[in-house]
Coordinates of C-alpha atoms in Angstrom, one line a residue:
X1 CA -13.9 101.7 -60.9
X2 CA -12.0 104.3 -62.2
X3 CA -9.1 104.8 -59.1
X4 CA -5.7 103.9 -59.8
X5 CA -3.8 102.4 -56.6
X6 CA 0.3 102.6 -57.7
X7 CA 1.3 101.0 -54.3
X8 CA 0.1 97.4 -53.3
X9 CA -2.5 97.5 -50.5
X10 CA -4.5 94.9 -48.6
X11 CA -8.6 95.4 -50.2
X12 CA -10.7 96.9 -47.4
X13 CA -13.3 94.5 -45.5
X14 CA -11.5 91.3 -46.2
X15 CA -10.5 90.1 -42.8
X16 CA -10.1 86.2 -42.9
X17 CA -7.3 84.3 -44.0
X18 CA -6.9 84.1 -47.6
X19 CA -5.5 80.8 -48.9
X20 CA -5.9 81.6 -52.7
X21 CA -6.5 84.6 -55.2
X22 CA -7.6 84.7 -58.7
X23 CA -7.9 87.1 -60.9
X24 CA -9.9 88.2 -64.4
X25 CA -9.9 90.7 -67.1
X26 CA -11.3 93.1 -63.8
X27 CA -12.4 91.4 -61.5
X28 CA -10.7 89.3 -58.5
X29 CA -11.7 86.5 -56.4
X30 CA -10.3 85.5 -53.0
X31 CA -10.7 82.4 -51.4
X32 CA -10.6 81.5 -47.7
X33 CA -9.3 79.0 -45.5
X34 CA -13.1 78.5 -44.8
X35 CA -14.4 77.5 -47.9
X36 CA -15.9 81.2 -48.7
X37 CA -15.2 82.9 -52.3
X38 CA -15.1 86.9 -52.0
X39 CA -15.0 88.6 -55.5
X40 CA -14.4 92.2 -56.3
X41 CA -14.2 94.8 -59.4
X42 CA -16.2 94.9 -62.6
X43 CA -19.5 93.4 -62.4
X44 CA -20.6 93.0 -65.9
X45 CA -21.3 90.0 -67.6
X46 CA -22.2 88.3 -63.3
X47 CA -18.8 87.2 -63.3
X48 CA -18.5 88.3 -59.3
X49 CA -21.8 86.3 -58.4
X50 CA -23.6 88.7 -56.5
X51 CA -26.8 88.2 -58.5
X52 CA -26.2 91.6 -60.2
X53 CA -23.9 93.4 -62.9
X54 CA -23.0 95.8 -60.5
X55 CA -19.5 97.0 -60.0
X56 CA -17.9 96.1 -56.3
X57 CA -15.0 98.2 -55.0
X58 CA -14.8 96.0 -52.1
X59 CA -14.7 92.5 -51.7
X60 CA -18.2 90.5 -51.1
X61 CA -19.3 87.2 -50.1
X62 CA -20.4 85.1 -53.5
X63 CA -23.4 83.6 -52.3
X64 CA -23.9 80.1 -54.0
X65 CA -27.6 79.5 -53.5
X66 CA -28.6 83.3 -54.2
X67 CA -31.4 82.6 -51.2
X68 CA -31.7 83.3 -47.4
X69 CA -33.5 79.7 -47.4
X70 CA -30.5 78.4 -48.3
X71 CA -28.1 79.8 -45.6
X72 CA -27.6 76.2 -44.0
X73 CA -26.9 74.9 -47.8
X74 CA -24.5 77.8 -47.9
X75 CA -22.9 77.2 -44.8
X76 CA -21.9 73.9 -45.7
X77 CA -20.5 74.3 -48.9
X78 CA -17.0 74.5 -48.8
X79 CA -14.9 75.6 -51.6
X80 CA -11.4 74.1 -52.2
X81 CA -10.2 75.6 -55.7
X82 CA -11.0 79.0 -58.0
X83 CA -10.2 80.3 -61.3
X84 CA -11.1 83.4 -62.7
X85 CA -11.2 83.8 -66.6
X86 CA -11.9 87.3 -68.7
X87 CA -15.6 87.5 -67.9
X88 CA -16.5 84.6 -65.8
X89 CA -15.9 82.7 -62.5
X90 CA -15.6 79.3 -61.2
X91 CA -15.3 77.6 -57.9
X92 CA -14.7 73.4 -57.3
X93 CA -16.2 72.7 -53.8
X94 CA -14.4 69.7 -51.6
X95 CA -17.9 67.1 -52.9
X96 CA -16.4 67.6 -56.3
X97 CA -19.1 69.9 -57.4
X98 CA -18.3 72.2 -60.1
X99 CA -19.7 76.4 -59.8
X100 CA -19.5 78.0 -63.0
X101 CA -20.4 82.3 -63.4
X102 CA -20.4 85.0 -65.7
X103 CA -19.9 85.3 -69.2
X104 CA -19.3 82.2 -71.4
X105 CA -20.9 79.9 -69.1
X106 CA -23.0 78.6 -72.0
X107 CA -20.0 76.7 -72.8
X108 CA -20.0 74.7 -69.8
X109 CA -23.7 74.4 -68.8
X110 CA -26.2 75.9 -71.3
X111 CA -29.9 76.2 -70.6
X112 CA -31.6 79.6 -71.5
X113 CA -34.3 79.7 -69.4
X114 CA -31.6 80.3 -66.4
X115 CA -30.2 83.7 -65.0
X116 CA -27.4 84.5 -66.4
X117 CA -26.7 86.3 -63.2
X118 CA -26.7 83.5 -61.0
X119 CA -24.2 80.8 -60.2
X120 CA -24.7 77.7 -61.5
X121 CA -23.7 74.1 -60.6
X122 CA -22.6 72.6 -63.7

């Protein structure tokens, strides 16, 4: 994660229409007019909810149920709102349910026997 860009430039592989951006110590999310969160940049700490630490230089689909059982779950979840803090994510879906990732989450939902690399409905 080490390039520099000086000159603003649309991410690669992010196609749909973006209705809202957020953005961390280094990491961003992207929300679109769908209901889908995309997150990019540092992945330490899970705050881009991919299940992993890894770094992403692209934008990815944050997968809510972290399961292929649960693509018809996924596929109905629609996210309306997201924030981004230094090293953790959250998403508020249209039911009123509350996604909390990353770093810190304790805060907000604590139970250790959970993944800290997984998103959590608080």
């Amino acid at each position: 994660m080490e390039e520099t860009v000086v000159n603003p430039a649309q991410p690669a592989n992010l196609s749909r229409k973006i209705i809202s951006i957020a953005a961390g110590e280094a990491h961003t999310l992207a929300l679109t007019a769908d209901g889908k969160v995309y997150s990019w940049g540092r992945g330490t700490f899970g705050r881009l909810g991919t299940g992993s630490e890894e770094d992403r230089h692209f934008p990815v689909r944050v997968s809510f149920f972290g399961s292929d059982d649960d693509d018809e779950r996924e596929e109905q979840l629609k996210i309306v709102g997201i924030a981004a803090g230094a090293y953790h994510s959250l998403a508020l879906a249209d039911d009123g349910s509350v996604w909390a990732w990353g770093y810190n989450i304790c805060i907000l939902y604590y139970d250790p026997f959970r993944n800290k690399n997984m998103l959590h409905e608080i």
